[in-house]
Coordinates of C-alpha atoms in Angstrom, one line a residue:
M1 CA 18.6 46.9 37.3
M2 CA 15.1 47.8 36.2
G3 CA 12.5 45.5 37.8
K4 CA 8.7 45.0 38.1
G5 CA 6.7 48.2 37.9
G6 CA 9.6 50.1 36.4
M7 CA 11.5 50.5 39.7
N8 CA 15.2 50.8 39.6
R9 CA 17.0 48.6 42.1
A10 CA 20.6 48.5 42.9
V11 CA 21.8 44.9 43.0
E12 CA 25.1 43.7 44.3
V13 CA 27.0 42.1 41.4
V14 CA 30.1 39.9 41.7
V15 CA 32.2 40.2 38.5
E16 CA 34.9 37.7 37.5
D17 CA 37.4 38.0 34.7
Q18 CA 37.4 34.9 32.6
K19 CA 40.9 35.6 31.3
D20 CA 39.7 35.3 27.7
G21 CA 38.4 38.8 27.2
T22 CA 35.1 38.1 28.8
Y23 CA 33.6 38.6 32.3
A24 CA 31.0 36.6 34.2
A25 CA 28.6 38.4 36.5
R26 CA 26.5 36.9 39.3
Y27 CA 23.8 38.6 41.2
V28 CA 20.8 37.9 43.4
V29 CA 17.4 39.5 43.1
G30 CA 14.7 39.5 45.8
Q31 CA 11.7 38.3 43.8
E32 CA 10.6 36.7 40.5
G33 CA 9.8 38.7 37.5
M34 CA 11.0 40.4 34.3
Y35 CA 14.1 42.5 34.7
T36 CA 16.1 44.7 32.4
I37 CA 19.8 44.5 33.0
S38 CA 22.0 47.4 32.0
V39 CA 25.8 46.9 31.9
R40 CA 28.0 50.0 31.4
L41 CA 31.6 50.4 31.0
G42 CA 32.9 54.0 31.2
G43 CA 29.3 55.2 31.3
E44 CA 28.5 53.5 27.9
H45 CA 26.4 50.4 27.4
V46 CA 28.4 47.4 26.5
R47 CA 27.3 45.3 23.5
G48 CA 24.0 43.4 24.3
S49 CA 23.1 45.9 27.0
P50 CA 20.4 46.5 28.1
S51 CA 18.8 43.0 27.9
N52 CA 15.7 41.5 29.4
V53 CA 15.7 38.5 31.7
V54 CA 13.0 36.5 33.6
V55 CA 13.9 35.5 37.1
F56 CA 12.3 32.6 38.9
K57 CA 12.9 31.2 42.3
D58 CA 12.5 27.7 41.1
I59 CA 13.9 26.3 37.8
K60 CA 11.1 23.8 37.7
K61 CA 8.6 26.6 37.4
L62 CA 10.6 28.1 34.5
A63 CA 10.7 24.7 32.8
E64 CA 7.0 24.2 33.4
Q65 CA 6.2 27.6 31.9
E66 CA 8.4 26.9 28.9
M67 CA 6.8 23.5 28.4
E68 CA 3.3 25.1 28.7
K69 CA 4.3 27.6 26.0
R70 CA 5.6 24.8 23.8
L71 CA 2.6 22.7 24.4
S72 CA 0.3 25.6 23.7
R73 CA 2.0 26.3 20.4
T74 CA 2.0 22.6 19.5
V75 CA -1.7 22.3 20.4
A76 CA -2.5 25.3 18.3
Q77 CA -0.5 23.9 15.4
L78 CA -2.3 20.5 15.7
R79 CA -5.7 22.2 15.9
S80 CA -4.8 24.1 12.7
S81 CA -3.6 20.9 11.1
I82 CA -6.8 19.0 12.2
S83 CA -8.9 21.9 10.8
E84 CA -7.1 21.8 7.5
A85 CA -7.4 18.0 7.4
R86 CA -11.1 18.1 8.1
Q87 CA -11.6 20.7 5.3
L88 CA -9.5 18.5 2.9
H89 CA -11.5 15.5 4.0
R90 CA -14.8 17.2 3.3
S91 CA -13.5 18.4 -0.1
L92 CA -12.3 14.9 -1.0
K93 CA -15.5 13.3 0.2
S94 CA -17.6 15.7 -2.0
E95 CA -15.3 15.1 -4.9
S96 CA -15.5 11.3 -4.3
S97 CA -19.3 11.4 -4.2
S98 CA -19.5 13.3 -7.5
L99 CA -17.0 10.9 -9.1
A100 CA -18.9 7.9 -7.7
S101 CA -22.1 9.1 -9.4
F102 CA -20.1 9.3 -12.7
I103 CA -18.9 5.7 -12.5
P104 CA -22.2 4.1 -13.7
V105 CA -22.2 6.5 -16.7
L106 CA -18.7 5.5 -17.6
V107 CA -19.5 1.8 -17.2
E108 CA -22.5 2.1 -19.4
S109 CA -20.6 4.1 -22.0
T110 CA -17.8 1.6 -22.0
K111 CA -20.2 -1.3 -22.3
N112 CA -21.9 0.4 -25.3
G113 CA -18.5 1.1 -26.9
V114 CA -17.4 -2.5 -26.4
N115 CA -20.6 -3.9 -27.8
E116 CA -20.4 -1.7 -30.9
A117 CA -16.8 -2.8 -31.4
L118 CA -17.8 -6.4 -31.0
A119 CA -20.6 -6.0 -33.5
V120 CA -18.3 -4.5 -36.1
Q121 CA -15.7 -7.3 -35.4
N122 CA -18.4 -9.9 -35.9
V123 CA -19.5 -8.4 -39.2
L124 CA -15.9 -8.3 -40.3
L125 CA -15.4 -11.9 -39.2
E126 CA -18.4 -13.1 -41.1
E127 CA -17.2 -11.3 -44.2
S128 CA -13.8 -12.9 -43.8
R129 CA -15.3 -16.3 -43.4
A130 CA -17.5 -15.9 -46.5
S131 CA -14.4 -14.6 -48.4
F132 CA -12.4 -17.5 -47.2
Q133 CA -15.0 -20.0 -48.4
R134 CA -15.2 -18.3 -51.8
E135 CA -11.4 -18.4 -52.1
A136 CA -11.2 -22.0 -50.9
V137 CA -13.7 -23.1 -53.6
E138 CA -11.7 -21.1 -56.2
R139 CA -8.4 -22.5 -55.0
K140 CA -9.8 -26.0 -55.2
R141 CA -11.1 -25.4 -58.7
L142 CA -7.8 -24.0 -59.8
H143 CA -5.9 -26.8 -58.2
N144 CA -8.0 -29.4 -60.0
L145 CA -7.5 -27.5 -63.3
V146 CA -3.8 -27.5 -62.8
Q147 CA -3.8 -31.3 -61.9
E148 CA -5.9 -32.0 -65.1
L149 CA -3.5 -29.9 -67.2
K150 CA -0.5 -31.6 -65.8
G151 CA -2.0 -35.0 -66.6
N152 CA -2.9 -33.8 -70.1
I153 CA 0.6 -32.4 -70.6
R154 CA 2.1 -35.8 -69.5
V155 CA -0.1 -37.6 -72.0
F156 CA 0.9 -35.2 -74.9
C157 CA 4.5 -35.1 -74.0
R158 CA 4.9 -38.7 -73.0
V159 CA 8.3 -40.2 -74.0
K160 CA 8.7 -43.9 -74.1
P161 CA 11.3 -46.3 -75.7
L162 CA 10.6 -47.5 -79.2
S163 CA 8.7 -50.8 -79.4
E164 CA 10.0 -53.8 -81.4
D165 CA 7.5 -53.1 -84.2
E166 CA 8.7 -49.6 -84.5
I167 CA 12.3 -50.6 -84.6
R168 CA 11.5 -53.2 -87.4
S169 CA 9.7 -50.7 -89.4
G170 CA 12.8 -48.5 -89.4
M171 CA 11.9 -45.8 -86.9
R172 CA 14.7 -44.2 -85.0
A173 CA 14.5 -42.4 -81.7
P174 CA 15.3 -38.7 -82.0
A175 CA 18.5 -37.6 -80.3
V176 CA 18.0 -35.6 -77.2
K177 CA 20.5 -33.0 -76.3

């Protein structure tokens, strides 16, 4: 086993056959640190050998260090995210300000467009009213003319029974088919 400072140390190892083609190895080292474990069979490294391990006297210390690493990574990611969010906020704020200054221009432009459209509609409405009045007068004139002609036609085409004088004078009513 290769330990701190590159020193080779022989460590007593207890090996147990797991009866499934694998072996479990237990060993005790004297101090904490990073170790390289080499396992050989017939002078050749077995698969996964050599491998690095970190040894701690106390599992709590290992857990604390792991938590510190994770917290450190999380804090770094959060700082990066906050930095990106601040940059995006500044960009959006700047864009918002430029758009806010454009709003009065759009409002004024819209007002002008609406007022122009209303003016055109008012002119068209007045033209339509005048045309309606002319047409109403003309319709009334034509209606009166038709009524007069109907009355005249009735007078000229009036059919009545023969009077007694007409019958005595020998007049006969024409046959109507």
